[in-house]
Coordinates of C-alpha atoms in Angstrom, one line a residue:
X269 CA 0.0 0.0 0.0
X270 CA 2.9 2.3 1.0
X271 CA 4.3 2.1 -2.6
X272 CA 1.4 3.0 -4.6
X273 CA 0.4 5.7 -2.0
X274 CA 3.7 7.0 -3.3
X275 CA 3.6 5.8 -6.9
X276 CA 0.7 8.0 -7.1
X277 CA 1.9 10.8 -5.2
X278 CA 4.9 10.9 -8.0
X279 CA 2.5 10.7 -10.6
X280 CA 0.6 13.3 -9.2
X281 CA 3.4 15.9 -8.6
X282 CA 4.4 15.0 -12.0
X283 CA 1.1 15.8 -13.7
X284 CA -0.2 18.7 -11.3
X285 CA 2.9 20.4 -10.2
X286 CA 3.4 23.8 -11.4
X287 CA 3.9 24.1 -15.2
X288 CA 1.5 25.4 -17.7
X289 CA -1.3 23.4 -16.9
X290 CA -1.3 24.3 -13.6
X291 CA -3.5 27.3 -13.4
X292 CA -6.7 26.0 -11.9
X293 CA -8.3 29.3 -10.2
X294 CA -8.0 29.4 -6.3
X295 CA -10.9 28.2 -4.2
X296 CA -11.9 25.9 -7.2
X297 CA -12.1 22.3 -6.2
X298 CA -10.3 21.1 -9.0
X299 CA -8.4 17.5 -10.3
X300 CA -7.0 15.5 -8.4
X301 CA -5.4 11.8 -7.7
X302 CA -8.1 9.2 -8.3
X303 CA -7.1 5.5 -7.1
X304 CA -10.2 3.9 -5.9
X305 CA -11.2 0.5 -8.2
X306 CA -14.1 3.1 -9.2
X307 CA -15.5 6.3 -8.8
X308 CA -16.8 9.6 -10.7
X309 CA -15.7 13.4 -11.0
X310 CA -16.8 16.4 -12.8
X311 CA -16.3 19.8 -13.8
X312 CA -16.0 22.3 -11.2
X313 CA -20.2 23.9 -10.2
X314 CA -21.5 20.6 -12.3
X315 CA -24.5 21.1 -12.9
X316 CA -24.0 24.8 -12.9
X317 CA -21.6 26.7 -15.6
X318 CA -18.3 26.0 -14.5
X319 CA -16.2 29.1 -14.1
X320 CA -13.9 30.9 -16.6
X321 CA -9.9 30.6 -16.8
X322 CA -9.9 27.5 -15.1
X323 CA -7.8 24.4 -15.5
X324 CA -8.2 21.0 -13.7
X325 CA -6.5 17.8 -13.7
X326 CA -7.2 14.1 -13.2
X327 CA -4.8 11.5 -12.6
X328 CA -6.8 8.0 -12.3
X329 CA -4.5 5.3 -11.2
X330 CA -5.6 1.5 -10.8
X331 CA -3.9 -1.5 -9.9
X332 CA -0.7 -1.8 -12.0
X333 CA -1.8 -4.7 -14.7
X334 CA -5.4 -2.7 -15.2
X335 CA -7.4 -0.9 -17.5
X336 CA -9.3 1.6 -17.2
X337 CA -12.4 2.6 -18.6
X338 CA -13.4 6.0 -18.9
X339 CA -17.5 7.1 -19.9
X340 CA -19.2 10.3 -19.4
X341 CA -22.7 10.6 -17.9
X342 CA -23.4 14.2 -19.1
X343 CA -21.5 17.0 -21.3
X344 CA -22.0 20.5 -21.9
X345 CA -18.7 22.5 -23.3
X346 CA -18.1 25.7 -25.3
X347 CA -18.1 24.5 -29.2
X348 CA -15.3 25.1 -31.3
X349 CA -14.6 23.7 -34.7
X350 CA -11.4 22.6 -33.2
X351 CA -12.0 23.2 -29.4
X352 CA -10.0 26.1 -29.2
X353 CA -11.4 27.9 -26.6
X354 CA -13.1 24.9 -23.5
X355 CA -12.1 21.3 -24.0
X356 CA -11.5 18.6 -22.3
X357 CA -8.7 16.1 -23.5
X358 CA -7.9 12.4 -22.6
X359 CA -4.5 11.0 -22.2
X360 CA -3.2 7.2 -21.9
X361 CA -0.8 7.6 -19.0
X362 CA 0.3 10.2 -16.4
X363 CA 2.5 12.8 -19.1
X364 CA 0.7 15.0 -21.2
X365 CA 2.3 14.7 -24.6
X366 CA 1.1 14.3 -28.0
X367 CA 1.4 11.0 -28.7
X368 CA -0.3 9.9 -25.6
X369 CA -3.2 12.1 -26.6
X370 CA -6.6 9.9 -27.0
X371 CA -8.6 13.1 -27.9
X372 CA -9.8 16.5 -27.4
X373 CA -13.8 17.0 -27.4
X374 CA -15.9 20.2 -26.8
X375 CA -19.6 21.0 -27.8
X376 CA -22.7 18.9 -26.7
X377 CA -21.8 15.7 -28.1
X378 CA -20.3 13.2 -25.2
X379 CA -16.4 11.5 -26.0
X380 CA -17.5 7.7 -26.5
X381 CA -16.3 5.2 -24.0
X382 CA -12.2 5.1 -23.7
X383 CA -10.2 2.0 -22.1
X384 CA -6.3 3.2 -21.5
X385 CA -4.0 0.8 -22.8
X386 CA -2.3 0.7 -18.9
X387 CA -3.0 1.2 -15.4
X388 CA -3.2 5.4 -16.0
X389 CA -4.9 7.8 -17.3
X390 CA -5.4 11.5 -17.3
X391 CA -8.0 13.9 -17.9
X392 CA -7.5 17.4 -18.1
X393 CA -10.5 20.0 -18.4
X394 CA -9.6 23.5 -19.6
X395 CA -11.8 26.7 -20.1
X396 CA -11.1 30.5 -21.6
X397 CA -11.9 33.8 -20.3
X398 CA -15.5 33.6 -22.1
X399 CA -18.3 32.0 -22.6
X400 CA -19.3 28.9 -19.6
X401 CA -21.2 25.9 -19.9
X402 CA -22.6 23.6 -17.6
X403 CA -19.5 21.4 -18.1
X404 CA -19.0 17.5 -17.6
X405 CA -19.9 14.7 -15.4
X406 CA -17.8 10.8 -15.7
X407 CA -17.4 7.7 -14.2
X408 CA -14.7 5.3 -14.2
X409 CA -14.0 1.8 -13.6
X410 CA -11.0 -1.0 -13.6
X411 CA -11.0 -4.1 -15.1
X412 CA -14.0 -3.9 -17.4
X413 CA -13.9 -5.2 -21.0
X414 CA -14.7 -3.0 -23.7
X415 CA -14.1 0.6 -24.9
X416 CA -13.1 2.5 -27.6
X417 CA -9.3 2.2 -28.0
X418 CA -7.4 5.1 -30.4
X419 CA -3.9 5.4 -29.1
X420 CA -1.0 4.4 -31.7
X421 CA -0.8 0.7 -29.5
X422 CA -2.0 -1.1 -26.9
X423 CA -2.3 -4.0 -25.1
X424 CA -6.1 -6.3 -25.2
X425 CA -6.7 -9.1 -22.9
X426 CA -9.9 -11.2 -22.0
X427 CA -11.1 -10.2 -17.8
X428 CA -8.9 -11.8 -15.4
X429 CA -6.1 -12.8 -17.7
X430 CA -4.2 -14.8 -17.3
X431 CA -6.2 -16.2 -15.2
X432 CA -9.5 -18.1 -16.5
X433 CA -12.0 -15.5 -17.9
X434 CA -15.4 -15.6 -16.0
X435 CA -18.9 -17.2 -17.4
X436 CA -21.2 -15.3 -19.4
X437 CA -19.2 -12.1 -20.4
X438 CA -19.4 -10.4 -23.7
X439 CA -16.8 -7.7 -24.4
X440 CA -16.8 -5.0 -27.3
X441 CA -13.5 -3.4 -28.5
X442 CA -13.8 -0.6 -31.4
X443 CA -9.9 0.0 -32.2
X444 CA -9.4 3.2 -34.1
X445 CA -6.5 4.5 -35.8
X446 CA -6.6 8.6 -37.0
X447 CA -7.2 9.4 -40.5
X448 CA -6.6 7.0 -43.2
X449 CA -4.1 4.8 -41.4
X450 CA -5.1 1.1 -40.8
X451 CA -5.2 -1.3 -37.8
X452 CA -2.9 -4.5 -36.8
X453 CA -3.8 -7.1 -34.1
X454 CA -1.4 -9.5 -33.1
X455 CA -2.2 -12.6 -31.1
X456 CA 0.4 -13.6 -28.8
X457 CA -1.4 -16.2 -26.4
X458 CA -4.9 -17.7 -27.0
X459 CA -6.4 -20.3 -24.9
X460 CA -10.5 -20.0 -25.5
X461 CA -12.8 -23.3 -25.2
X462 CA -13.4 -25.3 -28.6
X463 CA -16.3 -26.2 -30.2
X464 CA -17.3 -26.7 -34.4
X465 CA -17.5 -23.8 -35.5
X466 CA -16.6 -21.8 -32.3
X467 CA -20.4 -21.9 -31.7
X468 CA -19.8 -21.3 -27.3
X469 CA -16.3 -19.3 -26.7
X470 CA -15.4 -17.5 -28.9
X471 CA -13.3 -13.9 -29.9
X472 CA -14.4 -12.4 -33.1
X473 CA -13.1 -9.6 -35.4
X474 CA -14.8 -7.9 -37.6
X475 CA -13.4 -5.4 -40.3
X476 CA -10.2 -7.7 -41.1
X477 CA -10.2 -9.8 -44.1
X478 CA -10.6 -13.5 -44.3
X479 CA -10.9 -14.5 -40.7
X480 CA -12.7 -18.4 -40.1
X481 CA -15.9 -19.3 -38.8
X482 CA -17.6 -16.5 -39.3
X483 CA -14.7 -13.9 -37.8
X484 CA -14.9 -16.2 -35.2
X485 CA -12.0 -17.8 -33.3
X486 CA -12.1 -20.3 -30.4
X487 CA -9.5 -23.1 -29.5
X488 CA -5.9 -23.2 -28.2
X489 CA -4.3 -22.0 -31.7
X490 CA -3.4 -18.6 -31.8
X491 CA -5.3 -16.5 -35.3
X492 CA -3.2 -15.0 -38.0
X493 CA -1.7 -11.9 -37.4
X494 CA -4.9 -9.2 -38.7
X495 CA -4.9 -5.7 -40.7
X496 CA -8.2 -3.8 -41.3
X497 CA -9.6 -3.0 -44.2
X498 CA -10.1 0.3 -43.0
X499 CA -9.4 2.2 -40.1
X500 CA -11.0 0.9 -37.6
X501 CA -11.1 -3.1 -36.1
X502 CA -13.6 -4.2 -34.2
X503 CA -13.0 -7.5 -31.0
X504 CA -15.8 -9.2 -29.4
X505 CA -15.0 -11.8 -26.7
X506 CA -17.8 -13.8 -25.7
X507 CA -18.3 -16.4 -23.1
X508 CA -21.0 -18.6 -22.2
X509 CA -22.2 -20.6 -19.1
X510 CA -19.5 -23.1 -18.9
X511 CA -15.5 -24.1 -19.3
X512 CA -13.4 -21.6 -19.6
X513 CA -9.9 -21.1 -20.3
X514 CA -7.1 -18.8 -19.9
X515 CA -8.6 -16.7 -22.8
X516 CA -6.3 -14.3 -24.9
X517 CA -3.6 -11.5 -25.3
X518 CA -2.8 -9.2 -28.2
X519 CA -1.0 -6.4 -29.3
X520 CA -2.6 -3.7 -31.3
X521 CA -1.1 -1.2 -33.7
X522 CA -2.7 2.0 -35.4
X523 CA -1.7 4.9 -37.3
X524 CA 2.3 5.5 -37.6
X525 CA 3.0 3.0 -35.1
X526 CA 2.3 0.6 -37.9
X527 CA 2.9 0.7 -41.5
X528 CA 3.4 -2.3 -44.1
X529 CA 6.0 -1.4 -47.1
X530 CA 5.6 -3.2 -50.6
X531 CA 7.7 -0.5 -52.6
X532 CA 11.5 -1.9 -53.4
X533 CA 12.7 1.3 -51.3
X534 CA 11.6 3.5 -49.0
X535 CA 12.3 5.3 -46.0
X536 CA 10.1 5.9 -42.3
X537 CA 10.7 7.3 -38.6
X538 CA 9.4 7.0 -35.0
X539 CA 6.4 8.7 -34.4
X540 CA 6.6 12.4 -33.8
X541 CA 10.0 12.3 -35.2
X542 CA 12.4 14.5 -34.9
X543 CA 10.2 15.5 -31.6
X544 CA 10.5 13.3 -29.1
X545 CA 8.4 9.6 -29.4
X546 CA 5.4 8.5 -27.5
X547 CA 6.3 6.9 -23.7
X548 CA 4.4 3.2 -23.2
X549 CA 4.2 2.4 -27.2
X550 CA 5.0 -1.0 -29.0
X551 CA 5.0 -0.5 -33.3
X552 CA 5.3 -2.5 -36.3
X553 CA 6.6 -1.7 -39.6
X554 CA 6.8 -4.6 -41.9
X555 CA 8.6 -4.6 -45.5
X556 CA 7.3 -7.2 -47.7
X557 CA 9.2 -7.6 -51.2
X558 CA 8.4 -9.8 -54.1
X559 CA 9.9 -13.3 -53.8
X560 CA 13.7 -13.2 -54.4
X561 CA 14.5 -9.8 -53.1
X562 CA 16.6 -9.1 -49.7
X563 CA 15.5 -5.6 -47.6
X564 CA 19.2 -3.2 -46.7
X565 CA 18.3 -1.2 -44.0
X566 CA 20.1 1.9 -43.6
X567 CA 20.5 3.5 -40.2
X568 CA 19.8 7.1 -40.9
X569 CA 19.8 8.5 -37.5
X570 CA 19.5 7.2 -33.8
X571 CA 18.4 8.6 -30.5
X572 CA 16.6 6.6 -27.7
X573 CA 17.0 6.0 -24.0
X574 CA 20.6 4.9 -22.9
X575 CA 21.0 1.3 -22.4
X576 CA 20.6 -0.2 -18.7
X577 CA 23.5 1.2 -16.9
X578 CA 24.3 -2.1 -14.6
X579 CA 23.6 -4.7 -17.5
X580 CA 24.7 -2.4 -20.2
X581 CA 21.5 -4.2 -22.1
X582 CA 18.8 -2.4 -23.7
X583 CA 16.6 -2.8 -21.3
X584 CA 14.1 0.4 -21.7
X585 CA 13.5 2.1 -25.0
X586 CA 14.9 0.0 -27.8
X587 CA 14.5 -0.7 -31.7
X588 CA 15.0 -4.8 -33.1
X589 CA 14.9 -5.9 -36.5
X590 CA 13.7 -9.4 -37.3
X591 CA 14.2 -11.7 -40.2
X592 CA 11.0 -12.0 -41.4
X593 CA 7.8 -10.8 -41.1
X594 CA 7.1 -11.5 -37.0
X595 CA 8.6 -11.2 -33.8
X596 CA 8.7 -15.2 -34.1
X597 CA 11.7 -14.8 -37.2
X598 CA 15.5 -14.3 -36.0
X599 CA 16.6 -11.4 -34.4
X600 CA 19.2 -9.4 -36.8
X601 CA 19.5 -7.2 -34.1
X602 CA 18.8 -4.6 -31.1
X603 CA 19.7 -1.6 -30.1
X604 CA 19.0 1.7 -28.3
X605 CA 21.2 5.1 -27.1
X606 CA 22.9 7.1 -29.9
X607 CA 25.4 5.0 -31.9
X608 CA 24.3 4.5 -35.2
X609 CA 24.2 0.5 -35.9
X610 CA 26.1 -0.3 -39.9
X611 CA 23.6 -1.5 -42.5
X612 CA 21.7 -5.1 -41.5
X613 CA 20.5 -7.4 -44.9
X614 CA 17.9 -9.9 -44.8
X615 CA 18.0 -13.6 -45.7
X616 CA 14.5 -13.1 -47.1
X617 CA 12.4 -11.1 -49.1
X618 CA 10.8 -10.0 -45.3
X619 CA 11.6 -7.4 -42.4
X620 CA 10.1 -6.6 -39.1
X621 CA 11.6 -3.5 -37.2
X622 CA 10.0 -2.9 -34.1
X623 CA 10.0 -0.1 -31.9
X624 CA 9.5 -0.7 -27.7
X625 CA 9.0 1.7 -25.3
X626 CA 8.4 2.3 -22.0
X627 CA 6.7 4.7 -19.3
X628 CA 9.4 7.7 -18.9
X629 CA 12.4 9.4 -21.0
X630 CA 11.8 9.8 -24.8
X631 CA 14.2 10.7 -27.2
X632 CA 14.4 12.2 -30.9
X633 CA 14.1 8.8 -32.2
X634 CA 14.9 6.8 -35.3
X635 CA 15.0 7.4 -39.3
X636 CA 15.8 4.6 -41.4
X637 CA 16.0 4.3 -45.4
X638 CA 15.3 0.6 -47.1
X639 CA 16.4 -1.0 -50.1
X640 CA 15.0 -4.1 -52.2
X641 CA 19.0 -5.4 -53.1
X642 CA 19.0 -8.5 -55.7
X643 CA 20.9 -11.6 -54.6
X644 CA 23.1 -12.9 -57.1
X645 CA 26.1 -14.9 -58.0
X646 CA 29.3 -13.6 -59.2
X647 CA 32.8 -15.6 -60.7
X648 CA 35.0 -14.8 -62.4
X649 CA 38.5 -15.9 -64.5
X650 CA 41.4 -14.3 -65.6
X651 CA 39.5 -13.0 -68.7
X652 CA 35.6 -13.1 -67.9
X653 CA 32.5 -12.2 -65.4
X654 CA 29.8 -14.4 -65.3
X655 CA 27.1 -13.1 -63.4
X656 CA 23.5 -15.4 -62.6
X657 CA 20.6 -14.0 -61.2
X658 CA 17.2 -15.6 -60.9
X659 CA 14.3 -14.7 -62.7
X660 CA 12.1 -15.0 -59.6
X661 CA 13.9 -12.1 -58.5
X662 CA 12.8 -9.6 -61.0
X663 CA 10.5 -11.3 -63.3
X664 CA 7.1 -9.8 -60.5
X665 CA 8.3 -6.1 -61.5
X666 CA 8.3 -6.8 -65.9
X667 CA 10.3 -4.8 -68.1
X668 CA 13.2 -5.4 -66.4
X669 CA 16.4 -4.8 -67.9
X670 CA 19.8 -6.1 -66.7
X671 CA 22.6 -5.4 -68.3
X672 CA 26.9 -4.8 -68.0
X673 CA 28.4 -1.7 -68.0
X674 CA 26.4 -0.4 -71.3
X675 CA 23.0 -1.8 -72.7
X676 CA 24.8 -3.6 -75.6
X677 CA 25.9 -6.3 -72.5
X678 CA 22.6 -7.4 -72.2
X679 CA 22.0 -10.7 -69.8
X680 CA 20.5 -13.6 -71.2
X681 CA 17.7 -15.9 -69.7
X682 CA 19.0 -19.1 -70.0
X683 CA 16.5 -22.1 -67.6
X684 CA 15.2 -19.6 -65.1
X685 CA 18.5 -17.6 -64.8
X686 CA 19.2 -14.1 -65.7
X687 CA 23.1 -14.6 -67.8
X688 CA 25.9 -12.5 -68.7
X689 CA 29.2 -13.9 -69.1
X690 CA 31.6 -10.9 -70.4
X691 CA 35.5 -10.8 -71.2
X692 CA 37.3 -8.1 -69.6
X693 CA 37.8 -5.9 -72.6
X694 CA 34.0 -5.2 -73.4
X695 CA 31.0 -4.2 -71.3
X696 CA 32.3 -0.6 -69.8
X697 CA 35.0 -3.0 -67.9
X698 CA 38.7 -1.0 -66.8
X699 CA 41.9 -2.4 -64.9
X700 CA 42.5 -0.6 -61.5
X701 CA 44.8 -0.4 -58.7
X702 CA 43.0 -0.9 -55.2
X703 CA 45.0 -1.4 -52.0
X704 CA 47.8 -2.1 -54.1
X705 CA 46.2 -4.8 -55.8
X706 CA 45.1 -4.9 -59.3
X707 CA 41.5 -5.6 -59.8
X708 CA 38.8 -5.4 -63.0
X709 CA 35.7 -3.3 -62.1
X710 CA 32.7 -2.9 -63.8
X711 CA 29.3 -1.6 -63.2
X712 CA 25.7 -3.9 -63.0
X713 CA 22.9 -1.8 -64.2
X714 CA 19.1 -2.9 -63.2
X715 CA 16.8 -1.2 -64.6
X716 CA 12.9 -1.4 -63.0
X717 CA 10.4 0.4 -64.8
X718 CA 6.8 1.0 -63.3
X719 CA 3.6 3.3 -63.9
X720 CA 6.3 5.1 -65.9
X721 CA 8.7 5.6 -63.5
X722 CA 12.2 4.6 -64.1
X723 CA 14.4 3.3 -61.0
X724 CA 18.2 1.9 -61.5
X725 CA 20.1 0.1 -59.5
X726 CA 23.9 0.0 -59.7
X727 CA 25.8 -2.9 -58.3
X728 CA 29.5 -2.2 -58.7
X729 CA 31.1 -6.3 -59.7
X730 CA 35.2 -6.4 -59.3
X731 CA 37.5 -9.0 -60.2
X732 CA 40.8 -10.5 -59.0
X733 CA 42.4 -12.1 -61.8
X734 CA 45.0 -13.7 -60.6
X735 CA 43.2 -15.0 -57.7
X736 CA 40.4 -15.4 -59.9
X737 CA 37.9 -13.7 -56.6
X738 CA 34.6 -12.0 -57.7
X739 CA 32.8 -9.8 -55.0
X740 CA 29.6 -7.7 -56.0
X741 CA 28.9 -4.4 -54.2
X742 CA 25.3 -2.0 -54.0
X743 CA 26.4 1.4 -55.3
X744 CA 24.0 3.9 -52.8
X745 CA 24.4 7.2 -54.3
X746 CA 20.8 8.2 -53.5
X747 CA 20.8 11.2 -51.8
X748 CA 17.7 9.7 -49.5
X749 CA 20.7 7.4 -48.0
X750 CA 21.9 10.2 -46.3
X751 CA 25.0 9.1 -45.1
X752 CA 25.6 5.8 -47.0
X753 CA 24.9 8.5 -50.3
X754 CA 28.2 7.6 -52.2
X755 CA 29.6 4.4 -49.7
X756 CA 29.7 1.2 -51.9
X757 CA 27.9 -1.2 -49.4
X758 CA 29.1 -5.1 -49.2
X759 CA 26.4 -7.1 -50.8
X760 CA 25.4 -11.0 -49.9
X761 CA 27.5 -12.7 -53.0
X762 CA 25.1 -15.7 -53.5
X763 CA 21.1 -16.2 -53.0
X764 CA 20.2 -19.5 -50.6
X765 CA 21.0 -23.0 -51.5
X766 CA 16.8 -23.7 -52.7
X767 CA 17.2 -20.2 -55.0
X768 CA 20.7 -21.4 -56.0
X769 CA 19.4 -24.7 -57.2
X770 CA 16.8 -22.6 -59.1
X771 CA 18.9 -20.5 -60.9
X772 CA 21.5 -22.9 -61.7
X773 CA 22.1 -23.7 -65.7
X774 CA 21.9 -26.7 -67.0
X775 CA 26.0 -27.9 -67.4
X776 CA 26.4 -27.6 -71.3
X777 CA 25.1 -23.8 -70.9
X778 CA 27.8 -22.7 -68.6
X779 CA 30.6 -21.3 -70.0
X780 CA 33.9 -23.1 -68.5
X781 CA 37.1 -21.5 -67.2
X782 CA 39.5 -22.9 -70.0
X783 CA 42.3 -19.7 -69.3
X784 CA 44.4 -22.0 -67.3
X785 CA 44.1 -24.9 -69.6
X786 CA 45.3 -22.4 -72.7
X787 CA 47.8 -20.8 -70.9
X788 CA 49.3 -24.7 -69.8
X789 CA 49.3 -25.5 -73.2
X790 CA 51.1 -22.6 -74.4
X791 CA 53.9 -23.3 -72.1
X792 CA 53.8 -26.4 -73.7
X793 CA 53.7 -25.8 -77.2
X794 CA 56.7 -23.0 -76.4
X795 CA 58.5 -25.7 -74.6
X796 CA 58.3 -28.6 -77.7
X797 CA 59.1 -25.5 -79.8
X798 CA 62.2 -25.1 -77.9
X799 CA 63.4 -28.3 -77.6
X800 CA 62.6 -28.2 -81.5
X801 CA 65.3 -25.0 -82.0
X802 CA 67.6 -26.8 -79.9
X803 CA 67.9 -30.1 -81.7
X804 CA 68.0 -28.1 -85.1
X805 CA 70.9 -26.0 -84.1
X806 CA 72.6 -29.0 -82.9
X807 CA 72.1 -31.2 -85.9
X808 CA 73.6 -27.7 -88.3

């Protein structure tokens, strides 16, 4: 008890402590910490006109692990096409910053129900130097399914979890994401009594595509991971009579906290960014390229909470990228603080980046800049490139065009496999020295064309002749790179073995190394020739 009296006394002095909301008028009961399971407040003189140049605040605090669930008996502010002038706004959580803004309302028409995605929430009611009205009156409650959820993410769990959920409960979530952004759910445990065709228990979500049953989903295996249609998801959890079960948990994601990227680059940020991000937010952004691709990711700029001073772990604020298109694939890595992390590739045509936070100090945040980079595989002799690529690669974009150095090196497609194979003196090819070793360089041009819009990349290939080593690198001189604009970045040399056995030529198509076998017979031939000279001379 002693250490949420004084978790709320902190929260309080944090929220109502002098600053610019702080300038309720004196003698106005006004705000307040409110930490009972339940309870109500209201403007100040509800039902009479409140009174001008007045500002109050509520801090509700529940039992950490809670909800809360905000609804409003009565309403009566000052209109204003924006609500300039009186307005009362909702946050999720004790600080007052943008991102944890759930909504400003004013006029006659009540805020709908709001459920915070953690154990706090604050109100704060504001009014101007003219013009009263008789104000608001609300009620609040822990623990109670249901509500209208808007912030960027949030937590959803059946009553009691993890416990069993009670009998005969029916819960409605409305999930809303601002503007024309859509909504993700993401099951992460699920544990609801079965039945043909989840006809008893069930949880079901409408305004997703393609769900089972009905939108209905009952059982012990978790559903697919969900994106509305629109911008807005609705859950229902139902139970009847009988057996119960541990029920479910999921993570929800709206508006920038969630974005899914199809185009071969592109680039994003943290919410609010450059201002600082959102405390208590969990986001998605997925990149999903056609089959054959690998996402670069480019770390453009970096600012989060320090990492764990003791551990020297990330423990608070930090960003991971995963290998795939879930928090299920293989972490490529995590990081947080300021040091900008080097370039991480994919092993699939897949990436998940996600953003955690937690409940105190925000930073500026991230930027990041993606590329769709072609696997491919690279030899070389002491005369000739070859270079194979696989069709399935580029053949979803059409029009593609891959060629050496100039468009007179055109590839071939030979059995599924984009071909070149190109002696060293044609194709744009030129001897030069690097770290005192002389190499062949040329330049890999691939040309994507779409609704008119023309998009090269440049893949810089080099050549070691006498070692006969091929490398292949990405040439980023994009100016959206920032600064990886002009670096030659180190490129995977060779797609997996199941795309290498794809792309591989059948054996009388592939062009063999026969440099060392000519040069061996030269020696040869010069040697016999010798001898020859030798033999002659003697004989004259």
């Amino acid at each position: 008890m002693l250490t949420e009296l004084g978790y709320c006394l902190l929260l309080a002095v944090a929220l109502l402590g002098p600053g610019p909301r702080a300038r309720a008028m004196k003698g106005v009961k006004c705000g307040g910490v409110l930490s009972a399971p339940s309870g109500n407040f209201s403007s100040p003189n509800f039902p009479r006109p409140y009174p001008y140049n007045t500002e109050c605040s509520w801090l509700i605090v529940v039992a950490e692990g809670s909800s809360v669930l905000l609804t409003f008996h009565a309403f009566d502010l000052e209109y204003h096409d924006t609500c300039g002038f009186d307005f009362l706004e909702i946050y999720n959580g004790a600080a007052a910053e943008p991102g944890n803004l759930l909504g400003r309302f004013c006029g006659q028409v009540p805020p709908p129900p709001f459920t915070s995605s953690w154990h706090v929430l604050s109100v704060i009611f504001h009014s101007d130097k003219h013009v009263a009205s008789r104000g608001f009156s609300a009620g609040y409650q822990k623990d109670v399914c249901g509500g209208v959820l808007t912030g960027l993410s949030g937590v959803l769990t059946s009553p009691e979890y993890p416990n069993n959920y009670p009998n005969n409960v029916e819960c409605h979530w409305v999930i809303r994401a601002t503007g024309p952004a859509t909504v993700k759910l993401v099951f992460v445990d699920f544990q609801v009594e079965d039945s043909d065709e989840c006809a008893y228990d069930y949880v079901a979500v409408l305004g997703a595509p393609g769900p089972v049953h009905r939108h209905r989903y009952c059982g012990s295996s978790r559903p697919p991971t969900l994106v509305s249609l629109g911008h807005e998801l609705q859950v229902i959890f139902k139970s009847d009579f009988n057996i119960g079960g541990r029920g479910f948990k999921a993570y929800y994601f709206s508006g920038e906290c969630q974005e899914v990227y199809t185009a071969v680059r592109g680039n994003f940020s943290s919410p609010n960014y450059p201002s600082s991000y959102p405390n208590n937010i969990r986001c998605h952004w997925t990149i999903r390229l056609p089959p054959g691709y690998r996402v670069k990711m480019f770390f453009l700029d970096l600012e989060l909470e320090e990492p764990n001073s003791l551990t020297k772990t990330c423990d608070f604020d930090h960003l991971a990228a995963f290998d795939g298109a879930s928090e299920q694939a293989p972490l490529l890595g995590s990081w947080c603080g300021r040091h900008l992390p080097p370039p991480v590739t994919s092993s699939r045509s897949h990436l998940l980046l996600r953003l955690h936070t937690d409940r105190s100090t925000t930073r500026r945040g991230f930027s990041v800049a993606y590329l769709g980079v072609v696997p491919m595989n690279v030899s070389c002799s002491r005369t000739d490139f070859q270079i194979l690529i696989s069709t399935q690669a580029l053949a979803p974009l059409g029009q593609t065009q891959v060629y050496l150095g100039s468009r007179r090196c055109a590839a071939q497609e030979v059995g599924g496999t984009f071909r070149i194979q190109a002696r060293f003196d044609t194709c744009g090819t030129e001897s030069q020295r690097r770290n005192n070793t002389s190499v062949i360089v040329s330049v890999l041009y691939i040309a994507f064309s779409a609704a008119g819009q023309d998009d090269t990349q440049e893949y810089e290939v080099r050549c070691e002749p006498r070692r006969k080593e091929a490398s292949v690198h990405l040439l980023s001189g994009s100016h959206w790179l920032g600064p990886y604009a002009a670096a030659a970045e180190p490129l995977q040399e060779a797609p997996p073995r199941d795309e290498v056995e794809a792309a591989e030529v059948p054996m009388a198509m592939v062009a063999q190394d026969t440099s060392d076998i000519v040069f061996l017979g030269l020696c040869i031939l010069a040697g016999v020739l010798m001898v020859i000279a030798i033999v002659v001379l003697m004989l004259l």
